[in-house]
């Protein structure tokens, strides 16, 4: 791919064709296996704007450097425009020249589902899975679509605040050939995997109902004051995070759980690197919880893999 005259643009279609969720998971595992320590990753920064926020997520891996810029504009929801918009800038090649600009939302969708999939795969018990999904938006759809390829799903149950939205997503999921129904929060008692893909500020369900054998992935919130999971679940479960440092900055569940005593200190948190490198094996007698807020290194790992795959396709 010729970048001598400036960066190339990689849009949604190119990103989706270049890399599967499985390949994105492989890119994340490769970085962790290389010895990279997520605890050293740069923090996400936020700037308040006149109509929302600007988020910046920089990182560096090997010869590659990159940063994602996202705007969050709550008023866009009422105007039919995306609340979150953005792009990713990739630099590299040794001289740190600009290589590519990637569609920020397409990259985020791919990366987020891959991180959730990696965590769930490392935490979930083997065998067929009944999936319960909280949320009816884009991330809920992207996660269901990704998990269809990662697990043997026997059924999917969708829980949403608005019945019409839940039914709409259910109809879309049926197109994947899955058995789907719309349910309520009590569905967690029947779940093997629970996905939380919402912007909820308060817990979505009673954590005491979650089976000991279940894996729970909460990815919807990334601010200290928001949480999708309650202390009852955190107190029962093995809690895994992407890094302790990022969780203590951004993960509302972890921050609240430490303050309440449900989580017994930061050292009790298992990291994604612990799982991938085999330093920790989940306790099958307890629910497994993966709280993810997203980290800059993950975006860079997946952006790099997309760029290299697209370049190879054009060679």
GROMACS .gro file of C-alpha atoms in nm:
model
  315
    1UNK     CA    1   0.000   0.000   0.000
    2UNK     CA    2   0.161   0.327  -0.116
    3UNK     CA    3   0.178   0.586   0.162
    4UNK     CA    4   0.459   0.794   0.011
    5UNK     CA    5   0.222   1.076  -0.081
    6UNK     CA    6   0.027   1.073   0.240
    7UNK     CA    7  -0.196   0.849   0.450
    8UNK     CA    8  -0.457   0.625   0.292
    9UNK     CA    9  -0.817   0.620   0.412
   10UNK     CA   10  -0.961   0.291   0.534
   11UNK     CA   11  -1.339   0.313   0.559
   12UNK     CA   12  -1.600   0.090   0.714
   13UNK     CA   13  -1.623  -0.156   0.424
   14UNK     CA   14  -1.246  -0.195   0.402
   15UNK     CA   15  -1.213  -0.251   0.777
   16UNK     CA   16  -1.490  -0.510   0.788
   17UNK     CA   17  -1.345  -0.698   0.490
   18UNK     CA   18  -0.985  -0.679   0.611
   19UNK     CA   19  -1.025  -0.838   0.953
   20UNK     CA   20  -1.262  -1.084   1.118
   21UNK     CA   21  -1.332  -1.078   1.490
   22UNK     CA   22  -1.123  -1.393   1.522
   23UNK     CA   23  -0.829  -1.223   1.351
   24UNK     CA   24  -0.870  -0.916   1.572
   25UNK     CA   25  -0.860  -1.139   1.880
   26UNK     CA   26  -0.542  -1.292   1.742
   27UNK     CA   27  -0.388  -0.945   1.707
   28UNK     CA   28  -0.469  -0.865   2.071
   29UNK     CA   29  -0.329  -1.196   2.193
   30UNK     CA   30  -0.013  -1.144   1.987
   31UNK     CA   31   0.053  -0.810   2.157
   32UNK     CA   32   0.004  -0.957   2.504
   33UNK     CA   33   0.222  -1.258   2.421
   34UNK     CA   34   0.497  -1.023   2.299
   35UNK     CA   35   0.548  -0.895   2.652
   36UNK     CA   36   0.361  -0.566   2.625
   37UNK     CA   37   0.227  -0.455   2.964
   38UNK     CA   38  -0.116  -0.285   2.944
   39UNK     CA   39  -0.047  -0.124   3.282
   40UNK     CA   40   0.199   0.105   3.100
   41UNK     CA   41  -0.048   0.216   2.831
   42UNK     CA   42  -0.129   0.586   2.800
   43UNK     CA   43  -0.450   0.699   2.971
   44UNK     CA   44  -0.754   0.817   2.781
   45UNK     CA   45  -0.797   1.196   2.794
   46UNK     CA   46  -1.123   1.392   2.785
   47UNK     CA   47  -1.185   1.754   2.688
   48UNK     CA   48  -1.522   1.919   2.746
   49UNK     CA   49  -1.653   2.098   2.436
   50UNK     CA   50  -1.944   2.334   2.373
   51UNK     CA   51  -2.171   2.043   2.284
   52UNK     CA   52  -2.017   1.740   2.450
   53UNK     CA   53  -1.673   1.585   2.484
   54UNK     CA   54  -1.361   1.509   2.280
   55UNK     CA   55  -1.181   1.186   2.373
   56UNK     CA   56  -0.823   1.103   2.272
   57UNK     CA   57  -0.666   0.757   2.302
   58UNK     CA   58  -0.294   0.745   2.205
   59UNK     CA   59  -0.063   0.443   2.218
   60UNK     CA   60   0.255   0.295   2.074
   61UNK     CA   61   0.341  -0.066   1.987
   62UNK     CA   62   0.672  -0.149   1.821
   63UNK     CA   63   0.723   0.077   1.519
   64UNK     CA   64   0.358   0.181   1.512
   65UNK     CA   65   0.207   0.485   1.683
   66UNK     CA   66  -0.158   0.582   1.674
   67UNK     CA   67  -0.439   0.772   1.836
   68UNK     CA   68  -0.816   0.763   1.819
   69UNK     CA   69  -1.019   1.083   1.838
   70UNK     CA   70  -1.387   1.060   1.925
   71UNK     CA   71  -1.652   1.323   1.981
   72UNK     CA   72  -1.949   1.256   2.207
   73UNK     CA   73  -2.247   1.478   2.130
   74UNK     CA   74  -2.559   1.380   2.329
   75UNK     CA   75  -2.785   1.624   2.139
   76UNK     CA   76  -2.720   1.433   1.817
   77UNK     CA   77  -2.953   1.158   1.934
   78UNK     CA   78  -3.255   1.384   1.893
   79UNK     CA   79  -3.140   1.491   1.546
   80UNK     CA   80  -3.094   1.138   1.415
   81UNK     CA   81  -2.715   1.169   1.403
   82UNK     CA   82  -2.460   0.943   1.576
   83UNK     CA   83  -2.384   1.043   1.933
   84UNK     CA   84  -2.027   0.912   1.895
   85UNK     CA   85  -1.819   0.996   1.587
   86UNK     CA   86  -1.448   0.973   1.521
   87UNK     CA   87  -1.140   0.861   1.335
   88UNK     CA   88  -0.812   0.682   1.396
   89UNK     CA   89  -0.470   0.812   1.288
   90UNK     CA   90  -0.198   0.550   1.232
   91UNK     CA   91   0.172   0.634   1.203
   92UNK     CA   92   0.472   0.405   1.157
   93UNK     CA   93   0.732   0.265   0.924
   94UNK     CA   94   1.024   0.359   1.148
   95UNK     CA   95   1.013   0.725   1.045
   96UNK     CA   96   0.668   0.766   1.205
   97UNK     CA   97   0.512   0.893   0.885
   98UNK     CA   98   0.132   0.906   0.862
   99UNK     CA   99   0.016   0.573   0.720
  100UNK     CA  100  -0.361   0.568   0.740
  101UNK     CA  101  -0.678   0.731   0.864
  102UNK     CA  102  -0.937   0.474   0.971
  103UNK     CA  103  -1.310   0.509   1.027
  104UNK     CA  104  -1.321   0.547   1.405
  105UNK     CA  105  -1.655   0.382   1.468
  106UNK     CA  106  -1.589   0.082   1.245
  107UNK     CA  107  -1.258   0.027   1.421
  108UNK     CA  108  -1.420   0.071   1.763
  109UNK     CA  109  -1.695  -0.180   1.681
  110UNK     CA  110  -1.440  -0.439   1.569
  111UNK     CA  111  -1.202  -0.379   1.859
  112UNK     CA  112  -1.472  -0.375   2.127
  113UNK     CA  113  -1.629  -0.701   2.017
  114UNK     CA  114  -1.284  -0.860   1.989
  115UNK     CA  115  -1.184  -0.756   2.342
  116UNK     CA  116  -1.516  -0.883   2.480
  117UNK     CA  117  -1.480  -1.205   2.283
  118UNK     CA  118  -1.126  -1.261   2.406
  119UNK     CA  119  -1.230  -1.212   2.767
  120UNK     CA  120  -1.539  -1.431   2.734
  121UNK     CA  121  -1.346  -1.707   2.559
  122UNK     CA  122  -1.088  -1.715   2.841
  123UNK     CA  123  -1.351  -1.706   3.117
  124UNK     CA  124  -1.648  -1.908   2.988
  125UNK     CA  125  -1.689  -2.278   3.057
  126UNK     CA  126  -1.667  -2.506   2.751
  127UNK     CA  127  -1.975  -2.623   2.563
  128UNK     CA  128  -2.288  -2.474   2.401
  129UNK     CA  129  -2.393  -2.134   2.530
  130UNK     CA  130  -2.718  -1.957   2.608
  131UNK     CA  131  -2.649  -1.586   2.557
  132UNK     CA  132  -2.832  -1.303   2.734
  133UNK     CA  133  -2.771  -0.952   2.601
  134UNK     CA  134  -2.861  -0.626   2.774
  135UNK     CA  135  -2.889  -0.342   2.524
  136UNK     CA  136  -3.044  -0.290   2.183
  137UNK     CA  137  -2.800  -0.054   2.011
  138UNK     CA  138  -2.508  -0.089   1.773
  139UNK     CA  139  -2.276  -0.253   2.024
  140UNK     CA  140  -2.536  -0.513   2.118
  141UNK     CA  141  -2.573  -0.608   1.751
  142UNK     CA  142  -2.197  -0.611   1.687
  143UNK     CA  143  -2.138  -0.831   1.991
  144UNK     CA  144  -2.410  -1.080   1.900
  145UNK     CA  145  -2.279  -1.101   1.546
  146UNK     CA  146  -1.923  -1.155   1.670
  147UNK     CA  147  -2.017  -1.408   1.938
  148UNK     CA  148  -2.209  -1.611   1.681
  149UNK     CA  149  -1.874  -1.692   1.521
  150UNK     CA  150  -1.688  -1.744   1.848
  151UNK     CA  151  -1.928  -1.969   2.041
  152UNK     CA  152  -2.186  -2.241   1.983
  153UNK     CA  153  -2.493  -2.035   2.071
  154UNK     CA  154  -2.807  -2.237   2.135
  155UNK     CA  155  -3.028  -1.936   2.210
  156UNK     CA  156  -3.014  -1.559   2.251
  157UNK     CA  157  -3.229  -1.356   2.489
  158UNK     CA  158  -3.239  -0.977   2.447
  159UNK     CA  159  -3.324  -0.740   2.732
  160UNK     CA  160  -3.391  -0.373   2.658
  161UNK     CA  161  -3.559  -0.073   2.817
  162UNK     CA  162  -3.786  -0.030   2.514
  163UNK     CA  163  -3.977  -0.336   2.396
  164UNK     CA  164  -3.997  -0.213   2.037
  165UNK     CA  165  -3.619  -0.169   2.018
  166UNK     CA  166  -3.563  -0.515   2.166
  167UNK     CA  167  -3.804  -0.671   1.916
  168UNK     CA  168  -3.630  -0.490   1.630
  169UNK     CA  169  -3.291  -0.626   1.733
  170UNK     CA  170  -3.437  -0.973   1.785
  171UNK     CA  171  -3.572  -0.973   1.431
  172UNK     CA  172  -3.229  -0.875   1.301
  173UNK     CA  173  -3.058  -1.149   1.502
  174UNK     CA  174  -3.298  -1.411   1.369
  175UNK     CA  175  -3.146  -1.336   1.031
  176UNK     CA  176  -2.827  -1.496   1.163
  177UNK     CA  177  -3.016  -1.823   1.206
  178UNK     CA  178  -3.032  -1.804   1.585
  179UNK     CA  179  -3.317  -1.883   1.823
  180UNK     CA  180  -3.404  -1.546   1.978
  181UNK     CA  181  -3.653  -1.412   2.228
  182UNK     CA  182  -3.708  -1.084   2.412
  183UNK     CA  183  -3.685  -1.123   2.788
  184UNK     CA  184  -3.638  -0.938   3.115
  185UNK     CA  185  -3.364  -0.908   3.376
  186UNK     CA  186  -3.455  -1.246   3.523
  187UNK     CA  187  -3.308  -1.406   3.210
  188UNK     CA  188  -2.964  -1.398   3.374
  189UNK     CA  189  -3.064  -1.701   3.582
  190UNK     CA  190  -3.069  -1.906   3.259
  191UNK     CA  191  -2.752  -1.764   3.103
  192UNK     CA  192  -2.414  -1.912   3.024
  193UNK     CA  193  -2.281  -1.580   2.892
  194UNK     CA  194  -2.420  -1.236   2.980
  195UNK     CA  195  -2.328  -0.932   2.770
  196UNK     CA  196  -2.396  -0.581   2.902
  197UNK     CA  197  -2.392  -0.328   2.618
  198UNK     CA  198  -2.573  -0.029   2.767
  199UNK     CA  199  -2.514   0.323   2.892
  200UNK     CA  200  -2.679   0.240   3.226
  201UNK     CA  201  -2.576   0.435   3.534
  202UNK     CA  202  -2.718   0.175   3.776
  203UNK     CA  203  -2.695  -0.208   3.784
  204UNK     CA  204  -2.904  -0.388   3.524
  205UNK     CA  205  -2.993  -0.704   3.718
  206UNK     CA  206  -2.969  -0.886   4.050
  207UNK     CA  207  -2.623  -1.041   4.057
  208UNK     CA  208  -2.732  -1.311   4.302
  209UNK     CA  209  -2.932  -1.471   4.018
  210UNK     CA  210  -2.629  -1.533   3.796
  211UNK     CA  211  -2.527  -1.902   3.784
  212UNK     CA  212  -2.187  -1.995   3.928
  213UNK     CA  213  -2.085  -2.128   3.586
  214UNK     CA  214  -2.169  -1.809   3.393
  215UNK     CA  215  -1.935  -1.555   3.234
  216UNK     CA  216  -2.039  -1.189   3.240
  217UNK     CA  217  -1.895  -0.920   3.012
  218UNK     CA  218  -1.974  -0.556   3.095
  219UNK     CA  219  -1.851  -0.311   2.831
  220UNK     CA  220  -2.110  -0.034   2.819
  221UNK     CA  221  -1.970   0.218   3.068
  222UNK     CA  222  -1.629   0.381   3.104
  223UNK     CA  223  -1.681   0.647   3.370
  224UNK     CA  224  -1.649   0.617   3.750
  225UNK     CA  225  -2.011   0.711   3.816
  226UNK     CA  226  -2.171   0.449   3.590
  227UNK     CA  227  -2.200   0.075   3.645
  228UNK     CA  228  -2.394  -0.208   3.483
  229UNK     CA  229  -2.318  -0.469   3.753
  230UNK     CA  230  -2.401  -0.478   4.124
  231UNK     CA  231  -2.185  -0.557   4.424
  232UNK     CA  232  -2.364  -0.889   4.478
  233UNK     CA  233  -2.213  -1.023   4.156
  234UNK     CA  234  -1.871  -0.865   4.208
  235UNK     CA  235  -1.852  -1.011   4.557
  236UNK     CA  236  -1.929  -1.361   4.427
  237UNK     CA  237  -1.724  -1.358   4.112
  238UNK     CA  238  -1.371  -1.360   3.979
  239UNK     CA  239  -1.331  -1.005   3.845
  240UNK     CA  240  -1.112  -0.956   3.539
  241UNK     CA  241  -1.009  -0.619   3.392
  242UNK     CA  242  -0.793  -0.502   3.102
  243UNK     CA  243  -0.549  -0.338   3.343
  244UNK     CA  244  -0.572  -0.249   3.708
  245UNK     CA  245  -0.466   0.111   3.640
  246UNK     CA  246  -0.736   0.175   3.380
  247UNK     CA  247  -1.002   0.002   3.589
  248UNK     CA  248  -0.921   0.219   3.890
  249UNK     CA  249  -0.955   0.530   3.671
  250UNK     CA  250  -1.263   0.444   3.468
  251UNK     CA  251  -1.453   0.130   3.569
  252UNK     CA  252  -1.747   0.231   3.785
  253UNK     CA  253  -1.814  -0.128   3.890
  254UNK     CA  254  -1.459  -0.173   4.016
  255UNK     CA  255  -1.442   0.166   4.188
  256UNK     CA  256  -1.776   0.112   4.363
  257UNK     CA  257  -1.690  -0.248   4.449
  258UNK     CA  258  -1.363  -0.148   4.613
  259UNK     CA  259  -1.532   0.128   4.811
  260UNK     CA  260  -1.807  -0.106   4.934
  261UNK     CA  261  -1.572  -0.393   5.011
  262UNK     CA  262  -1.729  -0.628   4.756
  263UNK     CA  263  -1.388  -0.642   4.584
  264UNK     CA  264  -1.107  -0.718   4.827
  265UNK     CA  265  -0.843  -0.474   4.705
  266UNK     CA  266  -0.691  -0.401   4.361
  267UNK     CA  267  -0.456  -0.700   4.388
  268UNK     CA  268  -0.756  -0.934   4.376
  269UNK     CA  269  -0.835  -0.817   4.023
  270UNK     CA  270  -0.731  -1.055   3.746
  271UNK     CA  271  -0.603  -0.892   3.427
  272UNK     CA  272  -0.658  -0.994   3.067
  273UNK     CA  273  -0.283  -1.049   3.037
  274UNK     CA  274  -0.300  -1.288   3.335
  275UNK     CA  275  -0.555  -1.497   3.146
  276UNK     CA  276  -0.380  -1.491   2.807
  277UNK     CA  277  -0.037  -1.568   2.954
  278UNK     CA  278  -0.174  -1.843   3.177
  279UNK     CA  279  -0.080  -1.672   3.503
  280UNK     CA  280  -0.435  -1.717   3.635
  281UNK     CA  281  -0.697  -1.986   3.580
  282UNK     CA  282  -1.059  -1.885   3.660
  283UNK     CA  283  -1.232  -2.063   3.948
  284UNK     CA  284  -1.506  -2.272   3.786
  285UNK     CA  285  -1.705  -2.259   4.112
  286UNK     CA  286  -1.761  -1.883   4.083
  287UNK     CA  287  -1.911  -1.655   3.817
  288UNK     CA  288  -1.646  -1.491   3.599
  289UNK     CA  289  -1.680  -1.117   3.537
  290UNK     CA  290  -1.491  -0.924   3.269
  291UNK     CA  291  -1.521  -0.547   3.306
  292UNK     CA  292  -1.387  -0.368   3.000
  293UNK     CA  293  -1.365   0.007   2.936
  294UNK     CA  294  -1.148  -0.007   2.623
  295UNK     CA  295  -0.779   0.086   2.610
  296UNK     CA  296  -0.567   0.272   2.352
  297UNK     CA  297  -0.331  -0.021   2.289
  298UNK     CA  298  -0.624  -0.234   2.179
  299UNK     CA  299  -0.726   0.019   1.914
  300UNK     CA  300  -0.367   0.038   1.789
  301UNK     CA  301  -0.327  -0.340   1.778
  302UNK     CA  302  -0.643  -0.383   1.571
  303UNK     CA  303  -0.575  -0.075   1.352
  304UNK     CA  304  -0.229  -0.211   1.272
  305UNK     CA  305  -0.371  -0.552   1.183
  306UNK     CA  306  -0.634  -0.390   0.959
  307UNK     CA  307  -0.370  -0.177   0.783
  308UNK     CA  308  -0.137  -0.473   0.725
  309UNK     CA  309  -0.421  -0.694   0.601
  310UNK     CA  310  -0.546  -0.424   0.364
  311UNK     CA  311  -0.191  -0.366   0.237
  312UNK     CA  312  -0.141  -0.738   0.176
  313UNK     CA  313  -0.471  -0.751  -0.013
  314UNK     CA  314  -0.349  -0.478  -0.249
  315UNK     CA  315  -0.002  -0.628  -0.300
   0.00000   0.00000   0.00000
